[in-house]
Short mmCIF file of C-alpha atoms in Angstrom, two decimals:
data_model
loop_
_atom_site.label_atom_id
_atom_site.label_comp_id
_atom_site.label_asym_id
_atom_site.label_seq_id
_atom_site.Cartn_x
_atom_site.Cartn_y
_atom_site.Cartn_z
CA UNK A 13 -151.33 20.97 35.60
CA UNK A 14 -149.04 17.92 36.42
CA UNK A 15 -150.38 14.91 34.01
CA UNK A 16 -151.85 12.36 36.51
CA UNK A 17 -151.95 8.36 36.30
CA UNK A 18 -154.92 6.33 36.27
CA UNK A 19 -155.90 3.92 39.11
CA UNK A 20 -154.18 0.55 38.60
CA UNK A 21 -156.42 -2.08 36.92
CA UNK A 22 -157.97 -4.28 39.65
CA UNK A 23 -157.56 -7.53 38.06
CA UNK A 24 -159.86 -9.35 40.25
CA UNK A 25 -162.55 -8.02 38.70
CA UNK A 26 -161.65 -9.43 35.08
CA UNK A 27 -161.23 -12.45 33.63
CA UNK A 28 -158.14 -14.00 34.08
CA UNK A 29 -156.03 -15.17 30.52
CA UNK A 30 -156.08 -18.91 31.07
CA UNK A 31 -159.76 -20.10 31.51
CA UNK A 32 -159.73 -23.79 30.26
CA UNK A 33 -163.54 -24.21 30.27
CA UNK A 34 -163.10 -21.54 27.39
CA UNK A 35 -160.72 -23.74 25.10
CA UNK A 36 -159.58 -21.04 22.79
CA UNK A 37 -157.86 -19.24 25.55
CA UNK A 38 -155.69 -22.36 26.15
CA UNK A 39 -153.11 -21.58 23.12
CA UNK A 40 -154.00 -17.76 23.39
CA UNK A 41 -152.82 -16.96 26.93
CA UNK A 42 -149.54 -15.70 28.12
CA UNK A 43 -148.00 -17.98 30.54
CA UNK A 44 -145.71 -15.33 32.14
CA UNK A 45 -146.63 -12.61 34.12
CA UNK A 46 -147.33 -9.22 32.94
CA UNK A 47 -144.82 -6.54 33.65
CA UNK A 48 -146.53 -3.74 35.69
CA UNK A 49 -145.96 -0.62 34.38
CA UNK A 50 -146.74 2.75 36.08
CA UNK A 51 -148.52 5.48 33.78
CA UNK A 52 -146.35 7.42 31.36
CA UNK A 53 -147.11 9.84 28.55
CA UNK A 54 -148.06 6.68 26.48
CA UNK A 55 -150.58 5.36 28.88
CA UNK A 56 -152.29 8.30 29.88
CA UNK A 57 -152.95 9.60 26.42
CA UNK A 58 -155.26 7.99 23.82
CA UNK A 59 -157.33 8.63 20.52
CA UNK A 60 -159.55 11.12 20.42
CA UNK A 61 -162.68 11.20 18.38
CA UNK A 62 -165.52 13.51 17.26
CA UNK A 63 -168.55 13.65 15.47
CA UNK A 64 -166.77 14.19 11.81
CA UNK A 65 -165.44 10.37 12.54
CA UNK A 66 -169.05 9.13 12.15
CA UNK A 67 -172.33 9.80 11.03
CA UNK A 68 -175.80 10.50 12.77
CA UNK A 69 -177.41 7.16 11.87
CA UNK A 70 -174.77 5.08 13.00
CA UNK A 71 -176.30 4.28 15.99
CA UNK A 72 -179.58 2.98 15.00
CA UNK A 73 -179.06 -0.48 13.69
CA UNK A 74 -182.74 -0.72 12.61
CA UNK A 75 -181.93 1.54 10.06
CA UNK A 76 -178.59 1.85 9.44
CA UNK A 77 -177.96 -1.03 6.97
CA UNK A 78 -181.87 -1.41 6.12
CA UNK A 79 -182.28 -2.32 2.31
CA UNK A 80 -186.07 -2.92 1.88
CA UNK A 81 -187.58 -2.73 5.10
CA UNK A 82 -186.60 -2.98 8.81
CA UNK A 83 -184.61 -6.08 10.29
CA UNK A 84 -186.74 -8.95 11.98
CA UNK A 85 -186.88 -9.04 15.77
CA UNK A 86 -187.61 -7.50 19.03
CA UNK A 87 -186.95 -3.60 18.85
CA UNK A 88 -184.92 -2.44 21.38
CA UNK A 89 -183.10 0.58 22.89
CA UNK A 90 -179.83 -0.11 24.86
CA UNK A 91 -178.78 3.26 26.77
CA UNK A 92 -176.69 4.28 29.90
CA UNK A 93 -173.64 6.33 30.70
CA UNK A 94 -169.99 5.61 30.42
CA UNK A 95 -168.71 6.59 33.92
CA UNK A 96 -165.15 6.48 35.49
CA UNK A 97 -164.18 4.86 38.59
CA UNK A 98 -164.70 8.07 40.72
CA UNK A 99 -168.40 7.91 39.25
CA UNK A 100 -167.81 10.74 36.88
CA UNK A 101 -168.85 10.84 33.52
CA UNK A 102 -166.94 10.33 30.60
CA UNK A 103 -167.78 12.43 27.77
CA UNK A 104 -166.85 12.69 24.16
CA UNK A 105 -165.79 9.17 23.87
CA UNK A 106 -166.38 6.27 21.37
CA UNK A 107 -168.53 3.47 21.91
CA UNK A 108 -168.75 0.68 19.02
CA UNK A 109 -171.28 -1.87 19.02
CA UNK A 110 -171.62 -5.45 17.00
CA UNK A 111 -173.99 -8.28 17.19
CA UNK A 112 -175.89 -11.20 15.61
CA UNK A 113 -179.10 -10.71 14.16
CA UNK A 114 -182.51 -12.02 15.70
CA UNK A 115 -181.83 -15.60 14.44
CA UNK A 116 -178.35 -15.48 16.16
CA UNK A 117 -175.96 -15.17 12.77
CA UNK A 118 -173.80 -12.66 12.05
CA UNK A 119 -173.00 -11.10 9.04
CA UNK A 120 -169.53 -11.99 8.85
CA UNK A 121 -168.00 -14.16 5.97
CA UNK A 122 -166.55 -16.72 8.54
CA UNK A 123 -169.63 -17.14 10.34
CA UNK A 124 -171.66 -20.28 8.64
CA UNK A 125 -174.46 -21.04 11.31
CA UNK A 126 -177.24 -22.19 9.56
CA UNK A 127 -179.78 -19.32 10.66
CA UNK A 128 -180.29 -16.80 7.75
CA UNK A 129 -178.60 -13.45 7.30
CA UNK A 130 -181.15 -10.71 7.59
CA UNK A 131 -181.04 -8.66 4.51
CA UNK A 132 -181.86 -5.66 6.59
CA UNK A 133 -179.44 -6.10 9.59
CA UNK A 134 -175.87 -5.13 9.27
CA UNK A 135 -175.32 -5.62 13.19
CA UNK A 136 -172.90 -2.72 13.90
CA UNK A 137 -173.07 0.69 15.25
CA UNK A 138 -171.29 3.37 16.80
CA UNK A 139 -171.99 6.61 18.49
CA UNK A 140 -170.10 9.35 21.06
CA UNK A 141 -171.03 10.32 24.40
CA UNK A 142 -172.66 13.17 25.07
CA UNK A 143 -171.36 15.75 27.80
CA UNK A 144 -172.93 13.64 30.53
CA UNK A 145 -171.43 10.27 29.27
CA UNK A 146 -174.77 9.52 28.02
CA UNK A 147 -174.83 7.03 24.90
CA UNK A 148 -178.12 5.29 23.39
CA UNK A 149 -178.26 2.65 20.60
CA UNK A 150 -181.23 1.17 18.86
CA UNK A 151 -181.49 -2.03 17.50
CA UNK A 152 -182.86 -5.61 17.42
CA UNK A 153 -182.47 -7.91 20.59
CA UNK A 154 -179.47 -10.62 18.95
CA UNK A 155 -180.53 -14.51 19.13
CA UNK A 156 -178.75 -17.18 20.88
CA UNK A 157 -176.45 -19.21 18.79
CA UNK A 158 -174.45 -22.35 19.05
CA UNK A 159 -170.71 -22.51 19.23
CA UNK A 160 -167.76 -25.22 19.28
CA UNK A 161 -166.26 -25.54 22.71
CA UNK A 162 -167.82 -28.20 24.33
CA UNK A 163 -170.28 -30.07 22.08
CA UNK A 164 -173.02 -28.28 22.74
CA UNK A 165 -172.41 -24.74 24.05
CA UNK A 166 -174.82 -21.69 23.12
CA UNK A 167 -173.81 -18.05 23.72
CA UNK A 168 -176.27 -15.88 25.70
CA UNK A 169 -177.66 -13.06 23.86
CA UNK A 170 -175.03 -10.61 23.74
CA UNK A 171 -174.00 -7.36 22.39
CA UNK A 172 -170.43 -6.75 21.78
CA UNK A 173 -169.36 -3.48 23.17
CA UNK A 174 -165.85 -1.36 22.69
CA UNK A 175 -165.20 1.83 24.59
CA UNK A 176 -162.06 3.98 24.32
CA UNK A 177 -162.28 6.44 27.30
CA UNK A 178 -159.68 9.14 27.27
CA UNK A 179 -156.56 7.48 27.74
CA UNK A 180 -155.06 4.14 25.82
CA UNK A 181 -154.87 2.63 29.45
CA UNK A 182 -158.82 2.90 29.86
CA UNK A 183 -159.30 0.60 26.51
CA UNK A 184 -161.84 -1.82 27.31
CA UNK A 185 -164.04 -4.72 24.95
CA UNK A 186 -166.76 -6.43 26.92
CA UNK A 187 -169.98 -7.95 26.10
CA UNK A 188 -173.46 -7.08 27.27
CA UNK A 189 -175.76 -9.40 28.45
CA UNK A 190 -179.91 -9.61 29.23
CA UNK A 191 -181.39 -9.74 32.44
CA UNK A 192 -183.25 -13.02 32.91
CA UNK A 193 -181.24 -14.87 30.09
CA UNK A 194 -180.94 -18.68 31.38
CA UNK A 195 -177.66 -19.00 29.44
CA UNK A 196 -175.92 -16.81 31.31
CA UNK A 197 -174.72 -18.82 34.32
CA UNK A 198 -173.72 -21.70 31.85
CA UNK A 199 -171.97 -20.02 29.07
CA UNK A 200 -167.73 -20.55 29.45
CA UNK A 201 -167.40 -17.33 28.09
CA UNK A 202 -169.08 -15.40 30.76
CA UNK A 203 -168.02 -17.45 33.34
CA UNK A 204 -164.32 -16.66 32.59
CA UNK A 205 -165.19 -13.64 35.04
CA UNK A 206 -164.56 -15.02 38.59
CA UNK A 207 -166.66 -12.24 40.26
CA UNK A 208 -170.27 -12.88 40.32
CA UNK A 209 -171.15 -9.21 40.97
CA UNK A 210 -168.99 -8.58 38.03
CA UNK A 211 -171.15 -10.89 35.64
CA UNK A 212 -174.29 -9.16 37.03
CA UNK A 213 -173.03 -5.53 35.96
CA UNK A 214 -172.70 -6.90 32.51
CA UNK A 215 -176.29 -7.65 32.46
CA UNK A 216 -178.41 -4.91 31.20
CA UNK A 217 -181.57 -4.28 33.29
CA UNK A 218 -185.06 -4.22 31.52
CA UNK A 219 -186.01 -0.20 32.01
CA UNK A 220 -189.68 0.28 31.34
CA UNK A 221 -189.53 4.14 31.54
CA UNK A 222 -187.41 4.09 28.74
CA UNK A 223 -188.88 2.17 26.19
CA UNK A 224 -191.07 3.77 23.61
CA UNK A 225 -194.70 2.57 24.06
CA UNK A 226 -195.99 0.47 21.21
CA UNK A 227 -192.76 0.75 19.31
CA UNK A 228 -189.48 -0.22 21.47
CA UNK A 229 -188.53 -1.94 25.11
CA UNK A 230 -185.25 -0.93 26.79
CA UNK A 231 -182.34 -1.95 28.42
CA UNK A 232 -180.29 0.30 30.88
CA UNK A 233 -175.95 -0.64 30.62
CA UNK A 234 -173.80 1.47 32.43
CA UNK A 235 -170.11 1.06 31.57
CA UNK A 236 -167.19 1.84 34.17
CA UNK A 237 -163.62 3.02 33.01
CA UNK A 238 -160.76 3.13 35.05
CA UNK A 239 -160.74 6.42 36.88
CA UNK A 240 -157.89 8.66 37.31
CA UNK A 241 -156.00 10.19 40.14
CA UNK A 242 -156.74 13.92 41.14
CA UNK A 243 -155.04 16.67 39.39
CA UNK A 244 -153.66 19.72 41.25
CA UNK A 245 -155.08 22.93 39.71
CA UNK A 246 -154.61 26.12 41.83
CA UNK A 247 -153.35 24.10 44.92
CA UNK A 248 -156.61 22.50 45.32
CA UNK A 249 -157.70 19.07 44.39
CA UNK A 250 -159.95 18.78 41.03
CA UNK A 251 -162.50 16.03 40.41
CA UNK A 252 -163.48 13.62 42.85
CA UNK B 12 -175.90 1.17 39.94
CA UNK B 13 -174.64 0.95 43.37
CA UNK B 14 -172.38 3.87 44.14
CA UNK B 15 -170.43 2.10 47.19
CA UNK B 16 -168.25 -0.79 46.42
CA UNK B 17 -168.92 -3.86 48.92
CA UNK B 18 -165.17 -4.42 49.32
CA UNK B 19 -163.71 -2.53 52.44
CA UNK B 20 -160.68 -1.04 50.69
CA UNK B 21 -162.54 0.82 47.97
CA UNK B 22 -165.03 2.93 49.43
CA UNK B 23 -166.94 5.29 47.18
CA UNK B 24 -165.45 4.00 43.90
CA UNK B 25 -167.55 2.35 41.09
CA UNK B 26 -165.76 -1.17 40.26
CA UNK B 27 -164.64 -1.14 36.50
CA UNK B 28 -166.60 -2.97 34.16
CA UNK B 29 -165.44 -6.64 33.22
CA UNK B 30 -163.54 -7.06 30.01
CA UNK B 31 -164.82 -10.24 27.83
CA UNK B 32 -163.26 -11.42 24.56
CA UNK B 33 -163.65 -9.74 21.19
CA UNK B 34 -164.50 -13.00 19.76
CA UNK B 35 -164.19 -14.12 16.29
CA UNK B 36 -166.27 -11.54 14.79
CA UNK B 37 -164.47 -8.13 16.04
CA UNK B 38 -164.23 -7.18 12.60
CA UNK B 39 -168.10 -6.48 12.17
CA UNK B 40 -167.90 -4.01 14.69
CA UNK B 41 -164.45 -2.42 14.09
CA UNK B 42 -163.53 -3.19 10.55
CA UNK B 43 -166.89 -4.25 8.85
CA UNK B 44 -165.17 -4.04 5.42
CA UNK B 45 -163.25 -7.04 6.29
CA UNK B 46 -166.29 -8.78 7.51
CA UNK B 47 -167.28 -8.55 4.11
CA UNK B 48 -169.78 -5.55 4.20
CA UNK B 49 -169.86 -1.90 3.70
CA UNK B 50 -172.09 0.17 6.18
CA UNK B 51 -170.21 3.05 7.38
CA UNK B 52 -169.26 6.31 5.25
CA UNK B 53 -165.74 5.75 7.08
CA UNK B 54 -163.87 2.98 8.96
CA UNK B 55 -161.45 4.32 11.63
CA UNK B 56 -158.04 3.69 12.27
CA UNK B 57 -156.70 2.76 8.79
CA UNK B 58 -154.42 6.04 8.45
CA UNK B 59 -152.16 6.54 11.21
CA UNK B 60 -150.01 9.48 10.12
CA UNK B 61 -151.93 11.36 7.68
CA UNK B 62 -150.43 13.10 4.54
CA UNK B 63 -148.49 15.82 6.60
CA UNK B 64 -146.71 14.12 9.31
CA UNK B 65 -142.73 15.06 9.32
CA UNK B 66 -140.26 12.08 10.06
CA UNK B 67 -139.46 8.83 8.39
CA UNK B 68 -142.24 6.94 6.64
CA UNK B 69 -141.98 3.22 7.61
CA UNK B 70 -144.25 -0.14 7.49
CA UNK B 71 -144.44 -2.51 10.44
CA UNK B 72 -145.13 -6.11 9.80
CA UNK B 73 -145.51 -9.33 11.46
CA UNK B 74 -147.46 -12.18 12.82
CA UNK B 75 -149.21 -12.94 16.16
CA UNK B 76 -148.39 -16.52 17.06
CA UNK B 77 -150.24 -18.94 19.51
CA UNK B 78 -148.76 -21.43 21.78
CA UNK B 79 -148.89 -24.25 19.26
CA UNK B 80 -146.43 -21.94 16.78
CA UNK B 81 -149.40 -21.36 14.79
CA UNK B 82 -150.65 -17.67 13.18
CA UNK B 83 -153.53 -16.27 14.93
CA UNK B 84 -155.64 -15.33 12.06
CA UNK B 85 -158.37 -13.55 13.34
CA UNK B 86 -156.72 -11.14 15.86
CA UNK B 87 -157.29 -7.25 15.68
CA UNK B 88 -154.59 -4.85 16.96
CA UNK B 89 -154.66 -1.29 17.87
CA UNK B 90 -151.55 0.87 17.80
CA UNK B 91 -150.83 4.25 19.44
CA UNK B 92 -147.91 6.00 19.06
CA UNK B 93 -146.24 9.76 18.98
CA UNK B 94 -145.32 11.56 16.10
CA UNK B 95 -141.74 12.12 15.06
CA UNK B 96 -141.25 14.84 17.87
CA UNK B 97 -142.47 12.60 20.32
CA UNK B 98 -145.80 14.19 20.81
CA UNK B 99 -148.89 12.47 21.21
CA UNK B 100 -152.24 14.08 19.22
CA UNK B 101 -154.05 14.37 22.75
CA UNK B 102 -154.68 17.43 24.90
CA UNK B 103 -152.13 16.16 27.45
CA UNK B 104 -149.76 14.96 24.47
CA UNK B 105 -146.77 17.28 24.89
CA UNK B 106 -147.83 19.63 22.49
CA UNK B 107 -149.40 20.11 18.64
CA UNK B 108 -149.12 17.55 16.17
CA UNK B 109 -149.37 17.87 12.20
CA UNK B 110 -152.71 18.59 10.88
CA UNK B 111 -154.05 14.85 10.11
CA UNK B 112 -151.57 12.79 12.33
CA UNK B 113 -153.85 11.01 14.73
CA UNK B 114 -151.27 8.26 16.05
CA UNK B 115 -153.86 5.76 16.23
CA UNK B 116 -154.75 2.79 13.90
CA UNK B 117 -156.14 -0.59 13.85
CA UNK B 118 -155.29 -3.28 11.90
CA UNK B 119 -156.41 -6.68 11.41
CA UNK B 120 -154.84 -9.92 9.48
CA UNK B 121 -155.21 -11.49 6.39
CA UNK B 122 -157.62 -14.43 7.11
CA UNK B 123 -155.65 -17.08 5.29
CA UNK B 124 -152.05 -16.26 6.48
CA UNK B 125 -152.45 -14.17 9.36
CA UNK B 126 -149.88 -11.44 8.12
CA UNK B 127 -150.45 -8.00 9.45
CA UNK B 128 -148.97 -4.83 8.62
CA UNK B 129 -149.54 -1.05 8.44
CA UNK B 130 -148.01 1.98 7.51
CA UNK B 131 -146.95 4.87 9.62
CA UNK B 132 -144.26 7.33 10.59
CA UNK B 133 -141.26 6.48 12.96
CA UNK B 134 -142.12 7.94 16.37
CA UNK B 135 -139.25 10.15 18.38
CA UNK B 136 -138.28 9.48 21.78
CA UNK B 137 -141.28 10.30 24.49
CA UNK B 138 -140.55 12.70 27.16
CA UNK B 139 -140.09 10.79 30.76
CA UNK B 140 -142.54 10.21 33.07
CA UNK B 141 -141.48 13.08 35.31
CA UNK B 142 -143.33 13.80 38.55
CA UNK B 143 -146.40 12.10 37.10
CA UNK B 144 -148.17 11.84 40.46
CA UNK B 145 -150.89 14.37 41.75
CA UNK B 146 -153.52 14.74 44.38
CA UNK B 147 -152.81 13.44 47.50
CA UNK B 148 -149.77 11.59 46.48
CA UNK B 149 -148.28 15.03 45.00
CA UNK B 150 -148.87 16.86 48.04
CA UNK B 151 -147.30 14.13 50.24
CA UNK B 152 -144.11 14.07 48.02
CA UNK B 153 -144.01 17.74 48.06
CA UNK B 154 -144.01 18.05 51.62
CA UNK B 155 -141.17 15.27 51.92
CA UNK B 156 -138.54 16.88 49.77
CA UNK B 157 -136.32 13.82 50.07
CA UNK B 158 -139.03 11.92 47.84
CA UNK B 159 -138.27 14.09 44.77
CA UNK B 160 -135.66 12.22 43.49
CA UNK B 161 -137.22 8.96 44.41
CA UNK B 162 -136.90 7.35 40.69
CA UNK B 163 -134.16 7.93 38.71
CA UNK B 164 -136.14 6.40 35.76
CA UNK B 165 -138.42 9.01 36.11
CA UNK B 166 -136.20 11.72 34.63
CA UNK B 167 -135.18 9.62 31.37
CA UNK B 168 -136.94 9.72 27.88
CA UNK B 169 -138.40 6.56 26.82
CA UNK B 170 -136.90 4.92 23.61
CA UNK B 171 -139.30 5.73 20.20
CA UNK B 172 -141.85 3.30 20.45
CA UNK B 173 -145.31 1.77 19.38
CA UNK B 174 -147.97 0.98 21.94
CA UNK B 175 -149.87 -2.03 20.89
CA UNK B 176 -153.36 -3.60 22.02
CA UNK B 177 -154.01 -7.02 21.01
CA UNK B 178 -157.85 -8.75 21.10
CA UNK B 179 -159.26 -11.75 19.38
CA UNK B 180 -161.19 -14.68 20.06
CA UNK B 181 -159.67 -16.61 22.95
CA UNK B 182 -158.06 -13.55 24.71
CA UNK B 183 -160.22 -12.51 27.55
CA UNK B 184 -158.72 -9.16 28.10
CA UNK B 185 -156.85 -7.13 25.86
CA UNK B 186 -152.91 -7.57 25.68
CA UNK B 187 -150.75 -4.43 26.04
CA UNK B 188 -147.22 -4.49 24.91
CA UNK B 189 -144.64 -1.89 23.06
CA UNK B 190 -142.87 -2.24 19.90
CA UNK B 191 -139.29 -0.83 19.90
CA UNK B 192 -137.04 -0.12 16.87
CA UNK B 193 -133.52 -2.16 16.53
CA UNK B 194 -131.83 0.68 15.11
CA UNK B 195 -132.40 2.53 18.32
CA UNK B 196 -130.15 0.60 20.50
CA UNK B 197 -128.60 3.19 22.44
CA UNK B 198 -131.90 4.64 23.62
CA UNK B 199 -133.12 1.19 23.97
CA UNK B 200 -130.52 0.45 26.59
CA UNK B 201 -131.30 3.55 28.32
CA UNK B 202 -135.37 3.19 28.11
CA UNK B 203 -136.63 3.15 31.42
CA UNK B 204 -139.57 0.54 30.40
CA UNK B 205 -137.13 -2.25 28.81
CA UNK B 206 -134.76 -1.76 32.16
CA UNK B 207 -137.97 -2.69 34.10
CA UNK B 208 -137.98 -6.03 32.51
CA UNK B 209 -136.07 -8.10 35.13
CA UNK B 210 -134.99 -10.93 32.34
CA UNK B 211 -132.62 -9.23 29.82
CA UNK B 212 -133.18 -12.05 27.38
CA UNK B 213 -136.83 -11.03 27.40
CA UNK B 214 -136.35 -7.42 26.40
CA UNK B 215 -135.61 -8.72 22.94
CA UNK B 216 -138.94 -9.64 22.53
CA UNK B 217 -140.22 -6.17 22.30
CA UNK B 218 -137.32 -4.97 19.44
CA UNK B 219 -138.60 -4.93 15.59
CA UNK B 220 -136.09 -5.83 13.10
CA UNK B 221 -135.21 -3.27 10.36
CA UNK B 222 -135.20 -4.15 6.85
CA UNK B 223 -135.72 -2.30 3.59
CA UNK B 224 -137.86 -3.26 0.71
CA UNK B 225 -138.22 -1.23 -2.75
CA UNK B 226 -136.74 1.69 -0.65
CA UNK B 227 -139.06 1.65 2.33
CA UNK B 228 -138.02 0.78 5.93
CA UNK B 229 -139.76 -2.55 7.19
CA UNK B 230 -139.87 -3.30 10.54
CA UNK B 231 -140.67 -6.88 11.40
CA UNK B 232 -142.61 -7.69 14.65
CA UNK B 233 -143.73 -11.32 15.48
CA UNK B 234 -145.79 -11.17 18.82
CA UNK B 235 -145.74 -14.56 20.62
CA UNK B 236 -148.75 -15.06 23.11
CA UNK B 237 -147.18 -18.08 24.62
CA UNK B 238 -144.20 -20.56 25.16
CA UNK B 239 -140.50 -19.70 23.99
CA UNK B 240 -139.66 -15.94 23.64
CA UNK B 241 -143.19 -15.22 24.93
CA UNK B 242 -143.52 -11.38 24.27
CA UNK B 243 -143.62 -9.24 27.16
CA UNK B 244 -147.11 -7.96 28.12
CA UNK B 245 -147.83 -5.05 30.42
CA UNK B 246 -150.27 -4.48 33.13
CA UNK B 247 -150.39 -0.78 32.31
#
């Protein structure tokens, strides 16, 4: 089988490096063009992970750092599929998440926001997609919090999401937002993305059918990684 | 999710999920020990080569430097590399690797100085791209034999290199670059990727300098996000 390249990244869907309303990007953005590189062995391969790398409780943020009770906050389930641009599932790939607690405070020695740390909440989790590309986490809904950019910017509630795919060129970090949050349209970080539809796709949708009655409410969030050219297999196109 | 993209030139494809910055607290998710707490039985990415890998044991160190000349102290770097035989630990990586060799690592900086470093083995040359086309493109090429020799560089192996991916607060989409080795001058001169870079003086931004400390080879690789001698970043 001939190793196959991945589709080129459509940069119009992504934020550019330099986005002056998000001030930190100004000194951290390359000024010269990226050099375009066709896929080689170095780009079409990438790290693989297995269930030996993680623990079963790692995707349960309600329990994975609990000390003497459950964390404070709205109990939610975040679930969805990791797909590629060909709409095929991406199985057995590592998904990692991190987030603030219900008050908008991160468990990080560099976060000094006055909202308190929750003794029962760590704020990070990870899982591996199943054969259908499906994943889920149980957590509490993170709070909004202020940050230094303009004098009074607030981040909408969000969960950071890191996904690997099967090739290093598919590597992606993004943020999940929640449907209906009024801070989304005025957040300079969200608005680094030029395409309104792309922002809408980062907004998890309320999914009443996936919740647990009298326990947890659910949000659906599908993730799309770069797709790959078909490979020839016995003279016919495989996939697509 | 809509299956049909509104843009006419990409019917039937799903659009890729947009990137967002990893933010200042990336360590909570990807390196919680550095954030100041212990949660997972095992953090990922701290052992790149494992105990059994053949080849020269090396250390790689550097700074990521912003457009003001200051070190970026909250950056996270991932490395992806072949083993000493030029094989990646992947089903399509070109063969078998040593037990325990993953070729993938994750490194963060010292919060005070911005210095980062990791231990690994020096990779070998990686096989050429070859005819890495497939599907419809492959059929077109196969039916037009004069296309077979289209790209000379497709047949040249790549010089030993590390693939790096850099994320941080203020970086909206992860930056891909490569680190090459200054003691591989001949291989570097023939490397098809370095030779893609039109401006020869910019190629030097991808070449790490070797010194020896306490008997261990140490390669220094500073990454400049912006300004004079801005590091070459790739759209891979």
